[in-house]
């Protein structure tokens, strides 16, 4: 998997330029996820990156869109069927489930799902919401310093090349 995946996904996303839910947000989620994947034992870093890239790609609006996670999961399944994503059934299921339920207020004991949801929630600052430790799944995400640092994440400049490189270095 390399960063060529990003433009392909962007081209097939509904609102990539959205300030709150578009590409800048996906990159900031990848950045947060990269930090967590380094610290969470048993976390599948590649799935965290894929979650960041895909989870908000199929939004129809900027407010209430309760099925956007499900549509992102279907998109992930489509990409696997097309041979774009090389994931076995088990990993695809983890990714699809993390996408489907990401906005439903759950926490997870699964290190990968937990890191995905935490990476998204640490970025709630961008919409004026302070991330709450009780809604974060992984111990590193619940650290007060990280929650505070995450306030800056949405405003940082990222390239997909750098983010993919960061994850590649973590991959087993
Ligand atoms: Fe979302
Ligand atoms: Fe999101």
Coordinates of N, CA and C and ligand atoms in Angstrom, one line a residue:
X1 N 0.8 -1.2 0.0 CA 0.0 0.0 0.0 C 0.9 1.2 0.0
X2 N 0.6 2.2 -0.9 CA 1.4 3.4 -0.9 C 0.5 4.6 -1.1
X3 N 1.1 5.8 -1.1 CA 0.3 7.0 -1.0 C -0.5 7.3 -2.3
X4 N -0.3 6.5 -3.3 CA -1.1 6.6 -4.6 C -2.5 6.3 -4.3
X5 N -2.8 5.6 -3.2 CA -4.2 5.3 -2.8 C -4.9 6.6 -2.5
X6 N -4.2 7.6 -1.9 CA -4.9 8.8 -1.4 C -5.7 9.6 -2.5
X7 N -5.0 9.9 -3.7 CA -5.7 10.6 -4.7 C -6.9 9.8 -5.3
X8 N -6.7 8.5 -5.3 CA -7.8 7.6 -5.8 C -9.0 7.7 -5.0
X9 N -8.8 7.7 -3.7 CA -9.9 7.8 -2.7 C -10.5 9.2 -2.8
X10 N -9.6 10.2 -2.8 CA -10.1 11.6 -2.9 C -11.1 11.8 -4.1
X11 N -10.7 11.2 -5.2 CA -11.4 11.4 -6.4 C -12.8 10.7 -6.3
X12 N -12.9 9.7 -5.5 CA -14.2 9.0 -5.3 C -14.9 9.4 -4.0
X13 N -14.5 10.5 -3.4 CA -15.2 10.9 -2.2 C -16.2 12.0 -2.5
X14 N -17.1 12.2 -1.5 CA -18.3 13.1 -1.8 C -17.9 14.5 -1.6
X15 N -17.1 14.8 -0.5 CA -16.9 16.2 -0.1 C -15.5 16.4 0.4
X16 N -14.5 16.1 -0.5 CA -13.1 16.1 0.0 C -12.6 17.5 0.4
X17 N -13.3 18.6 -0.1 CA -12.8 19.9 0.3 C -13.5 20.4 1.5
X18 N -14.4 19.6 2.1 CA -15.0 20.1 3.3 C -14.0 20.5 4.4
X19 N -14.2 21.7 5.0 CA -13.2 22.1 6.0 C -13.2 21.2 7.3
X20 N -14.4 20.7 7.7 CA -14.4 19.9 8.9 C -14.3 18.4 8.7
X21 N -14.8 17.9 7.5 CA -14.9 16.5 7.3 C -14.1 16.1 6.0
X22 N -13.3 17.0 5.4 CA -12.7 16.6 4.2 C -11.2 16.2 4.4
X23 N -10.5 16.3 3.3 CA -9.1 15.7 3.3 C -8.2 16.2 4.5
X24 N -8.3 17.5 4.8 CA -7.5 18.0 5.9 C -7.8 17.2 7.2
X25 N -9.1 17.0 7.4 CA -9.5 16.2 8.6 C -8.9 14.8 8.5
X26 N -9.0 14.1 7.4 CA -8.6 12.7 7.2 C -7.1 12.7 7.6
X27 N -6.3 13.7 7.1 CA -4.9 13.7 7.4 C -4.6 13.9 8.8
X28 N -5.4 14.8 9.5 CA -5.2 15.0 10.9 C -5.5 13.8 11.7
X29 N -6.5 13.0 11.2 CA -6.9 11.7 11.9 C -5.7 10.7 11.7
X30 N -5.1 10.7 10.5 CA -4.0 9.8 10.2 C -2.8 10.2 11.2
X31 N -2.6 11.5 11.3 CA -1.5 12.0 12.2 C -1.7 11.5 13.6
X32 N -2.9 11.7 14.1 CA -3.3 11.3 15.5 C -3.1 9.7 15.6
X33 N -3.6 9.0 14.5 CA -3.6 7.6 14.5 C -2.1 7.1 14.5
X34 N -1.3 7.8 13.8 CA 0.1 7.4 13.7 C 0.8 7.4 15.1
X35 N 0.5 8.5 15.8 CA 1.0 8.6 17.2 C 0.4 7.5 18.1
X36 N -0.8 7.2 18.0 CA -1.4 6.1 18.8 C -0.9 4.7 18.4
X37 N -0.8 4.5 17.1 CA -0.3 3.2 16.6 C 1.0 2.8 17.2
X38 N 1.8 3.9 17.4 CA 3.2 3.7 18.0 C 3.1 3.2 19.4
X39 N 2.0 3.5 20.1 CA 2.0 3.3 21.5 C 1.0 2.2 22.0
X40 N 0.1 1.8 21.1 CA -0.9 0.8 21.4 C -0.5 -0.6 21.0
X41 N -0.3 -1.4 21.9 CA 0.1 -2.8 21.6 C -1.0 -3.5 20.8
X42 N -0.5 -4.2 19.8 CA -1.5 -5.0 19.0 C -2.3 -4.2 18.0
X43 N -2.0 -3.0 17.9 CA -2.7 -2.1 16.9 C -2.2 -2.3 15.5
X44 N -3.2 -2.5 14.6 CA -2.8 -2.7 13.2 C -2.7 -1.3 12.5
X45 N -1.5 -0.8 12.4 CA -1.3 0.6 12.0 C -1.8 0.8 10.6
X46 N -1.7 -0.2 9.7 CA -2.2 0.0 8.3 C -3.7 0.2 8.3
X47 N -4.4 -0.5 9.1 CA -5.9 -0.3 9.2 C -6.2 1.1 9.8
X48 N -5.4 1.5 10.7 CA -5.7 2.9 11.3 C -5.5 3.9 10.2
X49 N -4.5 3.8 9.4 CA -4.3 4.7 8.3 C -5.5 4.6 7.3
X50 N -5.9 3.4 7.0 CA -7.0 3.3 6.0 C -8.3 3.8 6.6
X51 N -8.5 3.7 7.9 CA -9.7 4.3 8.6 C -9.6 5.8 8.4
X52 N -8.5 6.4 8.7 CA -8.3 7.8 8.6 C -8.7 8.3 7.2
X53 N -8.2 7.6 6.2 CA -8.4 8.0 4.8 C -9.9 7.8 4.4
X54 N -10.5 6.8 4.9 CA -11.8 6.5 4.3 C -13.0 6.9 5.2
X55 N -12.9 7.1 6.5 CA -14.1 7.1 7.4 C -15.1 8.2 7.1
X56 N -14.6 9.3 6.6 CA -15.6 10.4 6.3 C -15.7 10.7 4.8
X57 N -15.3 9.8 3.9 CA -15.3 10.1 2.5 C -16.6 10.1 1.9
X58 N -17.6 9.5 2.6 CA -18.9 9.4 1.9 C -20.0 10.2 2.6
X59 N -19.7 11.3 3.1 CA -20.7 12.2 3.8 C -21.5 12.9 2.7
X60 N -22.8 13.0 3.0 CA -23.7 13.7 2.1 C -23.9 15.2 2.6
X61 N -23.5 15.5 3.9 CA -23.7 16.8 4.3 C -22.7 17.0 5.5
X62 N -22.7 18.2 6.1 CA -21.8 18.6 7.1 C -22.3 18.4 8.5
X63 N -23.6 18.0 8.6 CA -24.2 17.9 9.9 C -24.6 16.5 10.2
X64 N -25.9 16.2 10.3 CA -26.4 14.9 10.7 C -26.4 14.0 9.5
X65 N -25.6 13.0 9.5 CA -25.6 12.0 8.4 C -25.2 10.7 9.0
X66 N -26.2 10.0 9.7 CA -26.0 8.9 10.5 C -25.4 7.6 9.7
X67 N -25.6 7.6 8.4 CA -25.1 6.4 7.6 C -23.8 6.7 6.9
X68 N -23.1 7.8 7.2 CA -21.9 8.0 6.4 C -20.8 7.0 6.8
X69 N -20.9 6.5 8.0 CA -19.9 5.5 8.4 C -20.1 4.2 7.6
X70 N -21.4 3.8 7.5 CA -21.8 2.6 6.8 C -21.4 2.7 5.3
X71 N -21.6 3.9 4.7 CA -21.2 4.1 3.3 C -19.7 4.0 3.2
X72 N -19.0 4.5 4.1 CA -17.5 4.4 4.1 C -17.1 2.9 4.2
X73 N -17.8 2.1 5.0 CA -17.5 0.7 5.1 C -17.7 0.0 3.7
X74 N -18.8 0.4 3.1 CA -19.1 -0.2 1.8 C -18.1 0.2 0.8
X75 N -17.6 1.4 0.9 CA -16.6 1.9 -0.1 C -15.3 1.1 0.2
X76 N -15.0 0.8 1.4 CA -13.8 0.0 1.7 C -13.9 -1.4 1.1
X77 N -15.1 -2.0 1.2 CA -15.4 -3.3 0.6 C -15.3 -3.3 -0.9
X78 N -15.8 -2.2 -1.5 CA -15.7 -2.0 -2.9 C -14.2 -2.0 -3.4
X79 N -13.4 -1.2 -2.6 CA -12.0 -1.1 -3.0 C -11.3 -2.4 -2.9
X80 N -11.6 -3.2 -1.9 CA -11.0 -4.6 -1.8 C -11.5 -5.4 -2.9
X81 N -12.8 -5.4 -3.3 CA -13.3 -6.2 -4.4 C -12.6 -5.8 -5.7
X82 N -12.2 -4.5 -5.8 CA -11.5 -4.1 -7.1 C -10.0 -4.4 -7.0
X83 N -9.6 -4.9 -5.9 CA -8.1 -5.2 -5.8 C -7.3 -4.1 -5.4
X84 N -7.9 -2.9 -5.1 CA -7.2 -1.7 -4.7 C -6.6 -1.9 -3.3
X85 N -7.4 -2.5 -2.4 CA -7.0 -2.8 -1.0 C -6.7 -4.3 -0.9
X86 N -5.5 -4.6 -0.5 CA -5.1 -6.0 -0.3 C -5.3 -6.4 1.2
X87 N -6.5 -6.7 1.5 CA -6.8 -7.0 2.9 C -7.5 -8.4 2.9
X88 N -7.2 -9.2 3.9 CA -8.0 -10.5 4.0 C -9.3 -10.2 4.7
X89 N -10.2 -11.2 4.7 CA -11.5 -10.9 5.2 C -11.5 -10.4 6.7
X90 N -10.7 -10.9 7.5 CA -10.7 -10.5 8.9 C -10.3 -9.1 9.1
X91 N -9.3 -8.6 8.4 CA -8.9 -7.2 8.5 C -9.9 -6.3 7.8
X92 N -10.4 -6.7 6.7 CA -11.5 -5.9 6.1 C -12.7 -5.7 7.0
X93 N -13.0 -6.8 7.8 CA -14.1 -6.7 8.7 C -13.8 -5.7 9.8
X94 N -12.6 -5.7 10.3 CA -12.2 -4.7 11.4 C -12.4 -3.3 10.8
X95 N -11.8 -3.1 9.7 CA -11.9 -1.8 9.0 C -13.3 -1.3 8.8
X96 N -14.1 -2.2 8.2 CA -15.5 -1.9 7.9 C -16.3 -1.6 9.2
X97 N -16.1 -2.4 10.2 CA -16.8 -2.1 11.4 C -16.4 -0.8 12.1
X98 N -15.1 -0.5 12.1 CA -14.6 0.7 12.6 C -15.2 1.9 11.9
X99 N -15.3 1.8 10.6 CA -16.0 2.9 9.8 C -17.4 3.0 10.1
X100 N -18.1 1.8 10.1 CA -19.6 1.8 10.3 C -20.0 2.5 11.6
X101 N -19.3 2.2 12.7 CA -19.7 2.6 14.0 C -18.9 3.8 14.6
X102 N -18.1 4.5 13.7 CA -17.2 5.5 14.3 C -17.9 6.7 14.9
X103 N -19.1 6.9 14.5 CA -19.8 8.2 15.0 C -20.9 7.8 16.0
X104 N -20.9 6.6 16.5 CA -22.0 6.2 17.3 C -21.8 6.2 18.8
X105 N -20.6 6.8 19.2 CA -20.4 7.0 20.6 C -19.9 5.8 21.4
X106 N -19.4 4.8 20.7 CA -18.9 3.6 21.4 C -17.4 3.8 21.7
X107 N -16.9 3.0 22.7 CA -15.5 2.8 22.9 C -15.3 1.3 22.6
X108 N -14.0 1.0 22.4 CA -13.7 -0.4 22.0 C -12.5 -0.9 22.8
X109 N -12.5 -2.2 23.1 CA -11.3 -2.9 23.7 C -10.4 -3.4 22.6
X110 N -10.8 -3.4 21.4 CA -9.9 -3.8 20.4 C -8.9 -2.7 20.1
X111 N -7.6 -3.1 20.1 CA -6.6 -2.0 20.0 C -6.7 -1.2 18.7
X112 N -7.0 -1.9 17.6 CA -7.1 -1.2 16.3 C -8.3 -0.4 16.2
X113 N -9.5 -0.9 16.5 CA -10.7 -0.1 16.5 C -10.6 1.0 17.5
X114 N -10.1 0.8 18.6 CA -9.9 1.8 19.6 C -9.0 3.0 19.1
X115 N -7.9 2.6 18.5 CA -7.0 3.7 18.0 C -7.7 4.4 16.8
X116 N -8.5 3.8 16.0 CA -9.2 4.5 14.9 C -10.1 5.5 15.5
X117 N -11.0 5.1 16.4 CA -12.0 6.0 17.0 C -11.3 7.1 17.8
X118 N -10.3 6.8 18.5 CA -9.6 7.8 19.3 C -9.0 8.9 18.4
X119 N -8.4 8.4 17.3 CA -7.7 9.3 16.3 C -8.7 10.3 15.8
X120 N -9.9 9.8 15.5 CA -11.0 10.7 15.1 C -11.5 11.7 16.2
X121 N -11.7 11.1 17.4 CA -12.2 11.9 18.5 C -11.2 12.9 19.0
X122 N -9.9 12.6 18.9 CA -9.0 13.6 19.4 C -9.0 14.9 18.5
X123 N -9.6 14.7 17.3 CA -9.7 15.9 16.4 C -11.1 16.6 16.5
X124 N -11.8 16.3 17.6 CA -13.1 17.0 17.8 C -12.9 18.5 18.1
X125 N -11.7 18.8 18.5 CA -11.5 20.2 18.8 C -11.9 21.1 17.6
X126 N -11.7 20.6 16.4 CA -11.9 21.4 15.2 C -13.3 21.9 15.1
X127 N -14.3 21.1 15.7 CA -15.7 21.5 15.6 C -16.1 22.1 17.0
X128 N -15.2 22.5 17.8 CA -15.5 23.2 19.0 C -15.9 22.3 20.2
X129 N -15.5 21.0 20.0 CA -15.8 20.0 21.1 C -14.5 19.6 21.7
X130 N -14.5 19.6 23.1 CA -13.3 19.1 23.8 C -13.4 17.6 23.9
X131 N -12.4 16.8 23.4 CA -12.5 15.4 23.5 C -12.5 15.0 25.0
X132 N -13.4 14.0 25.3 CA -13.6 13.6 26.7 C -12.9 12.2 26.9
X133 N -12.1 12.1 27.9 CA -11.3 10.9 28.2 C -12.2 9.7 28.3
X134 N -13.4 9.9 28.8 CA -14.3 8.7 29.0 C -14.8 8.1 27.6
X135 N -14.7 8.9 26.6 CA -15.1 8.5 25.3 C -13.9 8.1 24.4
X136 N -12.7 8.0 25.0 CA -11.5 7.5 24.3 C -11.2 6.1 24.8
X137 N -10.8 5.2 23.8 CA -10.7 3.8 24.1 C -9.3 3.4 24.6
X138 N -8.3 4.0 24.1 CA -6.9 3.5 24.4 C -6.2 4.4 25.5
X139 N -5.4 3.8 26.4 CA -4.8 4.6 27.4 C -3.9 5.7 26.9
X140 N -3.2 5.6 25.8 CA -2.4 6.7 25.4 C -3.3 7.9 25.0
X141 N -4.4 7.6 24.4 CA -5.3 8.7 23.9 C -5.9 9.5 25.1
X142 N -6.0 8.8 26.2 CA -6.6 9.5 27.4 C -5.7 10.3 28.2
X143 N -4.4 10.4 27.8 CA -3.5 11.2 28.5 C -3.8 12.7 28.3
X144 N -3.9 13.4 29.4 CA -4.3 14.8 29.3 C -3.4 15.6 28.3
X145 N -2.1 15.3 28.3 CA -1.2 16.1 27.4 C -1.5 15.9 25.9
X146 N -1.9 14.6 25.6 CA -2.2 14.3 24.2 C -3.5 15.0 23.8
X147 N -4.5 14.9 24.7 CA -5.8 15.5 24.4 C -5.5 17.0 24.1
X148 N -4.7 17.7 25.0 CA -4.4 19.1 24.8 C -3.7 19.3 23.5
X149 N -2.6 18.5 23.2 CA -1.8 18.7 22.0 C -2.7 18.5 20.7
X150 N -3.7 17.7 20.8 CA -4.5 17.4 19.6 C -5.3 18.6 19.1
X151 N -5.4 19.6 20.0 CA -6.1 20.8 19.5 C -5.4 21.4 18.3
X152 N -4.1 21.2 18.2 CA -3.4 21.8 17.0 C -3.4 20.9 15.8
X153 N -3.9 19.6 15.9 CA -3.7 18.7 14.8 C -4.4 19.1 13.5
X154 N -5.6 19.7 13.6 CA -6.3 20.0 12.4 C -5.7 21.2 11.6
X155 N -4.9 21.9 12.3 CA -4.3 23.1 11.7 C -2.9 22.8 11.1
X156 N -2.4 21.6 11.3 CA -1.0 21.4 10.8 C -1.0 21.0 9.3
X157 N 0.1 21.2 8.7 CA 0.3 20.8 7.2 C 0.8 19.4 7.1
X158 N 0.2 18.6 6.3 CA 0.6 17.2 6.2 C 0.6 16.9 4.7
X159 N 1.5 15.9 4.3 CA 1.3 15.3 3.0 C 1.0 13.8 3.2
X160 N 0.3 13.3 2.2 CA 0.0 11.9 2.3 C 1.2 11.0 2.2
X161 N 2.2 11.5 1.4 CA 3.5 10.8 1.3 C 4.1 10.6 2.7
X162 N 4.2 11.7 3.4 CA 4.8 11.6 4.8 C 4.0 10.7 5.7
X163 N 2.7 10.8 5.6 CA 1.8 10.0 6.5 C 2.0 8.5 6.2
X164 N 1.9 8.2 4.9 CA 2.1 6.8 4.5 C 3.5 6.3 4.9
X165 N 4.5 7.1 4.7 CA 5.8 6.7 5.1 C 5.9 6.4 6.6
X166 N 5.3 7.2 7.4 CA 5.2 7.0 8.9 C 4.6 5.7 9.2
X167 N 3.5 5.4 8.6 CA 2.8 4.1 8.9 C 3.6 2.9 8.3
X168 N 4.3 3.1 7.2 CA 5.1 2.0 6.6 C 6.2 1.6 7.6
X169 N 6.7 2.6 8.3 CA 7.8 2.3 9.2 C 7.3 1.5 10.4
X170 N 6.0 1.6 10.7 CA 5.4 0.9 11.8 C 4.9 -0.5 11.5
X171 N 4.7 -0.8 10.2 CA 4.0 -2.0 9.8 C 5.0 -3.2 10.1
X172 N 4.4 -4.3 10.5 CA 5.2 -5.4 11.0 C 6.0 -6.0 9.8
Ligands
LIG1 FE1 -17.5 10.8 10.6
LIG2 FE1 -14.0 12.1 11.2

